[in-house]
Tab-separated table of C-alpha atoms and ligand atoms in Angstrom:
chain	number	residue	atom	x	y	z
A	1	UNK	CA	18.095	14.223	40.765
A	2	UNK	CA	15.181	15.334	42.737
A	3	UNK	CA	12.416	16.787	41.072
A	4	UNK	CA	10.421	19.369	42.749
A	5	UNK	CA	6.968	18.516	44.390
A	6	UNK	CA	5.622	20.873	41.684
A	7	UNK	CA	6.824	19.161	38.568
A	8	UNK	CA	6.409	15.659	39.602
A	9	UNK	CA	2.294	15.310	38.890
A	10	UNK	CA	3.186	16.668	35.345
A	11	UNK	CA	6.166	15.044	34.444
A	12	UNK	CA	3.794	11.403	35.756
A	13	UNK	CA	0.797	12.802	33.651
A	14	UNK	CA	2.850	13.350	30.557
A	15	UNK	CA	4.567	9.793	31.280
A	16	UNK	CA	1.219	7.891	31.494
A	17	UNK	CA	-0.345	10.264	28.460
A	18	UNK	CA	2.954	9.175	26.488
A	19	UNK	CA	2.554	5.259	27.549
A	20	UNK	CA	-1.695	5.300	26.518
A	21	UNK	CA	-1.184	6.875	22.951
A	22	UNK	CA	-2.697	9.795	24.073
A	23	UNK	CA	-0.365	12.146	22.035
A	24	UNK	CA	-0.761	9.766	19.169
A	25	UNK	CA	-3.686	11.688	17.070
A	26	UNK	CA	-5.027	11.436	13.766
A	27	UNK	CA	-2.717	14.045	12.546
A	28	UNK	CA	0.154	11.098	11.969
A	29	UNK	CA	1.780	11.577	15.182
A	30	UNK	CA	2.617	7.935	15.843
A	31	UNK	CA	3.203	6.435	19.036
A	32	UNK	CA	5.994	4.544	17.387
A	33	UNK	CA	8.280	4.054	14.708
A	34	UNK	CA	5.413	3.711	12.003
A	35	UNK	CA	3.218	6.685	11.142
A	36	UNK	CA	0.719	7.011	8.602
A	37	UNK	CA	1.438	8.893	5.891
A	38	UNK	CA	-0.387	11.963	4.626
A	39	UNK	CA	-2.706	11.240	1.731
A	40	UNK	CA	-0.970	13.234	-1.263
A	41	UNK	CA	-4.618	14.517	-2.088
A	42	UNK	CA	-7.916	14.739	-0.395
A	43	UNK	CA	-10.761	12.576	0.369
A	44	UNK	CA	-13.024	13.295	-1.836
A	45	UNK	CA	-10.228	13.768	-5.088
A	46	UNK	CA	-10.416	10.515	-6.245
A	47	UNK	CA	-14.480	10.636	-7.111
A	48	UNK	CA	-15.838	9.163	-8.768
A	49	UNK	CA	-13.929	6.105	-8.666
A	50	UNK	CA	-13.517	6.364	-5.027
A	51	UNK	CA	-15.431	8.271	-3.051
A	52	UNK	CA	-14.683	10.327	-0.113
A	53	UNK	CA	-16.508	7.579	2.312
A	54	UNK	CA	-14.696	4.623	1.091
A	55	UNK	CA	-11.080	6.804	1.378
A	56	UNK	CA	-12.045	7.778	4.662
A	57	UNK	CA	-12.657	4.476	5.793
A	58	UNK	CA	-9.863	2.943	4.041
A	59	UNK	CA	-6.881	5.296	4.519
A	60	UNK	CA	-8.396	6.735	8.382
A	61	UNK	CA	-8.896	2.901	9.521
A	62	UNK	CA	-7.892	0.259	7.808
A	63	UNK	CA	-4.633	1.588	7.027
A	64	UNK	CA	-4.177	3.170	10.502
A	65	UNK	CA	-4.721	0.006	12.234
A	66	UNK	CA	-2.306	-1.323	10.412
A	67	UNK	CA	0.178	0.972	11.413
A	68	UNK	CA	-0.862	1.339	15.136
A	69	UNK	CA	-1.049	-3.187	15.145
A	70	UNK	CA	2.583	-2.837	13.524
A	71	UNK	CA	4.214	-0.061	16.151
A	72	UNK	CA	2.694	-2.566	18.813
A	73	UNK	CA	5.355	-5.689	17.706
A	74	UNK	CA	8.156	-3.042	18.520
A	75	UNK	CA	8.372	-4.505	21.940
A	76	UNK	CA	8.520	-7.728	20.580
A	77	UNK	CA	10.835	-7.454	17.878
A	78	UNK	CA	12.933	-4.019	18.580
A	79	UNK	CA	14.851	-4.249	15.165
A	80	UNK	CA	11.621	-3.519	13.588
A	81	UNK	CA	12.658	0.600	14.504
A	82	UNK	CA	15.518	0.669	12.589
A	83	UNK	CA	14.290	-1.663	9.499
A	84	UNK	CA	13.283	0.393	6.479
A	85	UNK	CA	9.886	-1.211	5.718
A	86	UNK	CA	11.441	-2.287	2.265
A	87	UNK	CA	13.915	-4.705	4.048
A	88	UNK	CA	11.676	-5.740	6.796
A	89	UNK	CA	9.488	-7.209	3.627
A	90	UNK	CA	12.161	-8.889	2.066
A	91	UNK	CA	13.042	-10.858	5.569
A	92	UNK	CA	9.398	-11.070	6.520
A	93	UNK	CA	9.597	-14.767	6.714
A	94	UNK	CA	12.112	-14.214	10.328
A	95	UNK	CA	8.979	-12.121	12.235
A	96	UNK	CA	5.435	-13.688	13.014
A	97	UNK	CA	2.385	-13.660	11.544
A	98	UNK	CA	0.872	-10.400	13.129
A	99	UNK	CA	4.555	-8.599	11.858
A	100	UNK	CA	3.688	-9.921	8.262
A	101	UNK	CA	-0.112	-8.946	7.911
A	102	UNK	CA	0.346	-5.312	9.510
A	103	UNK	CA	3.880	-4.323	7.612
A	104	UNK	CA	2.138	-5.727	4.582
A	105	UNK	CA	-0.576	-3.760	5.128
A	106	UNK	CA	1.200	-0.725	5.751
A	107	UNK	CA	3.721	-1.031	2.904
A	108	UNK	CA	0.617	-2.020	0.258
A	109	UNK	CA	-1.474	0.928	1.246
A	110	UNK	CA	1.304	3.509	1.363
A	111	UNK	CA	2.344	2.488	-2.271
A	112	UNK	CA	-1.352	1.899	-3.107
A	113	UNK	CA	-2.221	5.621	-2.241
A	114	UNK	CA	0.997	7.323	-4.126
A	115	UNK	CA	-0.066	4.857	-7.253
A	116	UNK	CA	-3.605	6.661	-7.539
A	117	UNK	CA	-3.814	10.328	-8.855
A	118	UNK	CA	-7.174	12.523	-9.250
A	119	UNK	CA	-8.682	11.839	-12.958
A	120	UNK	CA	-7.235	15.014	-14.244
A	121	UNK	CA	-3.801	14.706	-13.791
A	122	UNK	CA	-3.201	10.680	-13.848
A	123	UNK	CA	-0.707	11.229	-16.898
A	124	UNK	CA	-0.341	8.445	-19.371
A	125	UNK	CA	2.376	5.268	-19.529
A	126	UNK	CA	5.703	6.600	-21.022
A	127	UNK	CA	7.110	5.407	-24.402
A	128	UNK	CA	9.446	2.953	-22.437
A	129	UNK	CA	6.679	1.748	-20.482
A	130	UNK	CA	4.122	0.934	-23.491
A	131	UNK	CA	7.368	-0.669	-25.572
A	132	UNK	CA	7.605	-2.906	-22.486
A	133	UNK	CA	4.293	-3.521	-21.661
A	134	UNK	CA	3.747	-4.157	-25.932
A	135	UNK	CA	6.179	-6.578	-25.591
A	136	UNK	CA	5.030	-8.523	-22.382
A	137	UNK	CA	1.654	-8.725	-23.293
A	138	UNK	CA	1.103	-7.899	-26.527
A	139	UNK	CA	-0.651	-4.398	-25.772
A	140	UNK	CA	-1.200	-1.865	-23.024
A	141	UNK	CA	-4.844	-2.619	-23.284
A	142	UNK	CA	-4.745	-6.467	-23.253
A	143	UNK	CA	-2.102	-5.699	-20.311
A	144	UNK	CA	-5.405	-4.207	-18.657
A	145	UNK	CA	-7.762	-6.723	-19.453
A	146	UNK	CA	-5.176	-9.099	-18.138
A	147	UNK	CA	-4.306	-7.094	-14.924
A	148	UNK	CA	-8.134	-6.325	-14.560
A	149	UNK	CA	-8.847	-10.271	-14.878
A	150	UNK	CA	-6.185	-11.181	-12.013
A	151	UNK	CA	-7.743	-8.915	-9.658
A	152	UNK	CA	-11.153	-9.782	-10.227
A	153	UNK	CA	-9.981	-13.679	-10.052
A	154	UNK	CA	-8.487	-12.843	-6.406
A	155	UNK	CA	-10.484	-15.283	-4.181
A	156	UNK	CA	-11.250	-13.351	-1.276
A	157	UNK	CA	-8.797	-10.769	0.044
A	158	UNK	CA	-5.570	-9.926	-1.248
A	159	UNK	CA	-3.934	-7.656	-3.973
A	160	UNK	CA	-3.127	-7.801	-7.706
A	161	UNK	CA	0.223	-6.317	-8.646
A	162	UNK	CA	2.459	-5.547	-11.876
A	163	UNK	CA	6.253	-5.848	-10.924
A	164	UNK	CA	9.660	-6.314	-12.202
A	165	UNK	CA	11.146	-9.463	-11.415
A	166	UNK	CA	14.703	-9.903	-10.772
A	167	UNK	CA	15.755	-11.082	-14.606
A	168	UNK	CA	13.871	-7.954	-15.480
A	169	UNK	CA	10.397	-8.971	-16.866
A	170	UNK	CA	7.595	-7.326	-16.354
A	171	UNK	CA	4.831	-9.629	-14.741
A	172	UNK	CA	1.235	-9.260	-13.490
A	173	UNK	CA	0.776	-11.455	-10.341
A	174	UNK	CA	-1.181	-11.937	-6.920
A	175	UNK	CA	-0.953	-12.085	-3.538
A	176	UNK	CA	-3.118	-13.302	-0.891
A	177	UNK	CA	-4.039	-10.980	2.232
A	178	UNK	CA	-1.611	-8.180	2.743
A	179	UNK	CA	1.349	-9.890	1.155
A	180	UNK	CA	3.288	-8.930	-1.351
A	181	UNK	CA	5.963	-9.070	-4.472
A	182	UNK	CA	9.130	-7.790	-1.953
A	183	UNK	CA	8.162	-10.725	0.128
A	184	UNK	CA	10.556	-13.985	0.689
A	185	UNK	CA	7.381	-15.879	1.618
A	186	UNK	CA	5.717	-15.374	-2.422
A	187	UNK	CA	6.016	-17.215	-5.350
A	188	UNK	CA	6.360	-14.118	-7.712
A	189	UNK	CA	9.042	-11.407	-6.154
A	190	UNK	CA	9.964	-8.549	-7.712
A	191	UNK	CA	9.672	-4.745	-7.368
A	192	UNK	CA	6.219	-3.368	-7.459
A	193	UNK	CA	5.534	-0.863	-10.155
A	194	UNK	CA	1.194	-0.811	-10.131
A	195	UNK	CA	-0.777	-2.121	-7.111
A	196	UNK	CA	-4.195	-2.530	-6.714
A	197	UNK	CA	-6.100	-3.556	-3.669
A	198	UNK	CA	-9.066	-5.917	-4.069
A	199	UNK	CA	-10.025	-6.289	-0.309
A	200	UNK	CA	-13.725	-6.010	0.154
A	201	UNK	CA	-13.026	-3.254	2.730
A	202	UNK	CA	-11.583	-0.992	-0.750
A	203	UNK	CA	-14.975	-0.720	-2.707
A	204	UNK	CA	-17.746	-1.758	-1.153
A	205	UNK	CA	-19.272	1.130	0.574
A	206	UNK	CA	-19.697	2.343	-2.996
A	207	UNK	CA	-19.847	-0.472	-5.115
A	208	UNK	CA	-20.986	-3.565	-2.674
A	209	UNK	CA	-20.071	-6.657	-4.206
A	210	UNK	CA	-19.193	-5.740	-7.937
A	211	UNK	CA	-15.896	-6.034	-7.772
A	212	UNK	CA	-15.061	-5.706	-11.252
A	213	UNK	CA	-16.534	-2.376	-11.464
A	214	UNK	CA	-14.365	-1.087	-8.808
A	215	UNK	CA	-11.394	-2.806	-11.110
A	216	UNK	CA	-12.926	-1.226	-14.462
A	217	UNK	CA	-13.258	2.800	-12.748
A	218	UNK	CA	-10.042	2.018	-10.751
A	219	UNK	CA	-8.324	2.492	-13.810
A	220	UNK	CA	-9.543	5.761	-14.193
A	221	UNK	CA	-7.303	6.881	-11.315
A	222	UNK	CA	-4.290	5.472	-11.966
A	223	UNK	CA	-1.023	7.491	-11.440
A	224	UNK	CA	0.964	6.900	-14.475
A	225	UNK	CA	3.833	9.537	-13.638
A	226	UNK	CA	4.417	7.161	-10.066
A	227	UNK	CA	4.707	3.756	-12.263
A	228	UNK	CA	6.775	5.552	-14.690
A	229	UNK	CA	8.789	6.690	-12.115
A	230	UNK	CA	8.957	3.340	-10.459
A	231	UNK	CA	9.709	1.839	-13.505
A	232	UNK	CA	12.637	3.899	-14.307
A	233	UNK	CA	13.782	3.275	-10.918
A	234	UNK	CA	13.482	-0.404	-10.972
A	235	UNK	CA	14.789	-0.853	-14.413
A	236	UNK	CA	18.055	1.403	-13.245
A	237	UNK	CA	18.715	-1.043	-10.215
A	238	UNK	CA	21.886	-3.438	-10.868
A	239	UNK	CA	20.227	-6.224	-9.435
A	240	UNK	CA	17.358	-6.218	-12.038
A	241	UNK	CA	19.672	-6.131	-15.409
B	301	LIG	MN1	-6.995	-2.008	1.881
């Protein structure tokens, strides 16, 4: 086909705009497979255990660099497009290094953001939740003071996590960096139900190096009706009986 001396400058300029990101905005346009996810609340809705800053740092640039580093290893391993993210975790040992600490990254914050609720409508643990958690660890509160001391006991970066393992008990754990529980490269697998992110980069705008108070208001902001949900979903699955 020949194109007409009139199109061809714009059909080149929308080529070039395409191939530099240009259309790629911060309105989750991606220029790739991966987009960011809307937040499913504002900025400033997690205050005062978060403030707008830190979310705006957090989700806006940490978590969009993840996702822009991640659609750049398309070109280097094309099967990424038509992984779901779920599956590309649990066969994350078969890509590289920058594949594992950007799809991490990506999959951890994503969850991380649906697992947080403002204060007012956080819910509570469900009946089957607490008899579980009762069982595991003797109470719902010395399941916090145990999920609180994992995360503060994080050296450096990384994430503390409760998840169902695959004989079906519930389990606090650790990872280092962005890895995680779906992982075949971890120690602990299982299906994430709570996440919490103690990278420096989450709370120290606001709270500088006390890291345990970040844990301790964190809590304050956790979205019971998602890990009830994810519970219920994760109990349901075959492979987890
Ligand atoms: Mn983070």
């Amino acid at each position: 086909m020949k194109l007409s001396p009139f199109i061809k400058p714009f059909l080149l300029a929308a080529v070039v705009a395409l191939a530099n990101g240009v259309f790629a905005g911060d309105d989750g346009v991606a220029n790739g497979p991966f987009v960011l996810p809307e937040l499913p609340y504002e900025k400033d809705a997690l205050a005062p255990a978060i403030d707008a800053d830190t979310m705006e740092l957090h989700y806006g640039r940490h978590h969009k660099a993840y996702v822009d580093n991640l659609n750049g290893k398309v070109a280097d391993f094309p099967d990424l497009s038509s992984t779901a993210l779920e599956d590309i975790m649990a066969n994350i040992s078969t890509y590289d290094e920058v594949v594992r600490n950007n799809a991490g990254g990506h999959y951890n914050h994503s969850l991380f953001w649906e697992l947080m609720a403002p204060p007012a409508s956080t819910g509570e643990p469900s009946p089957e939740l607490i008899y579980r958690l009762d069982k595991a660890f003797g109470s719902v509160d010395d399941f916090r003071k145990a999920f609180s001391d994992a995360a503060s006991k994080v050296f450096g970066a990384g994430w503390a996590w409760l998840i169902l393992t695959e004989d079906g008990s519930l389990l606090i754990t650790t990872t280092a960096n962005q890895d995680n529980p779906l992982m075949d490269v971890v120690p602990a697998r299982g299906t994430p139900l709570l996440a919490l992110d103690v990278w420096e980069h989450a709370y120290y705008l606001q709270y500088q190096n006390k890291r345990a108070d970040y844990v301790e208001r964190w809590w304050d902001v956790v979205n019971w009706h998602a890990v009830n949900e994810r519970f219920e979903a994760a109990v349901a699955m075959p492979a987890t009986e």
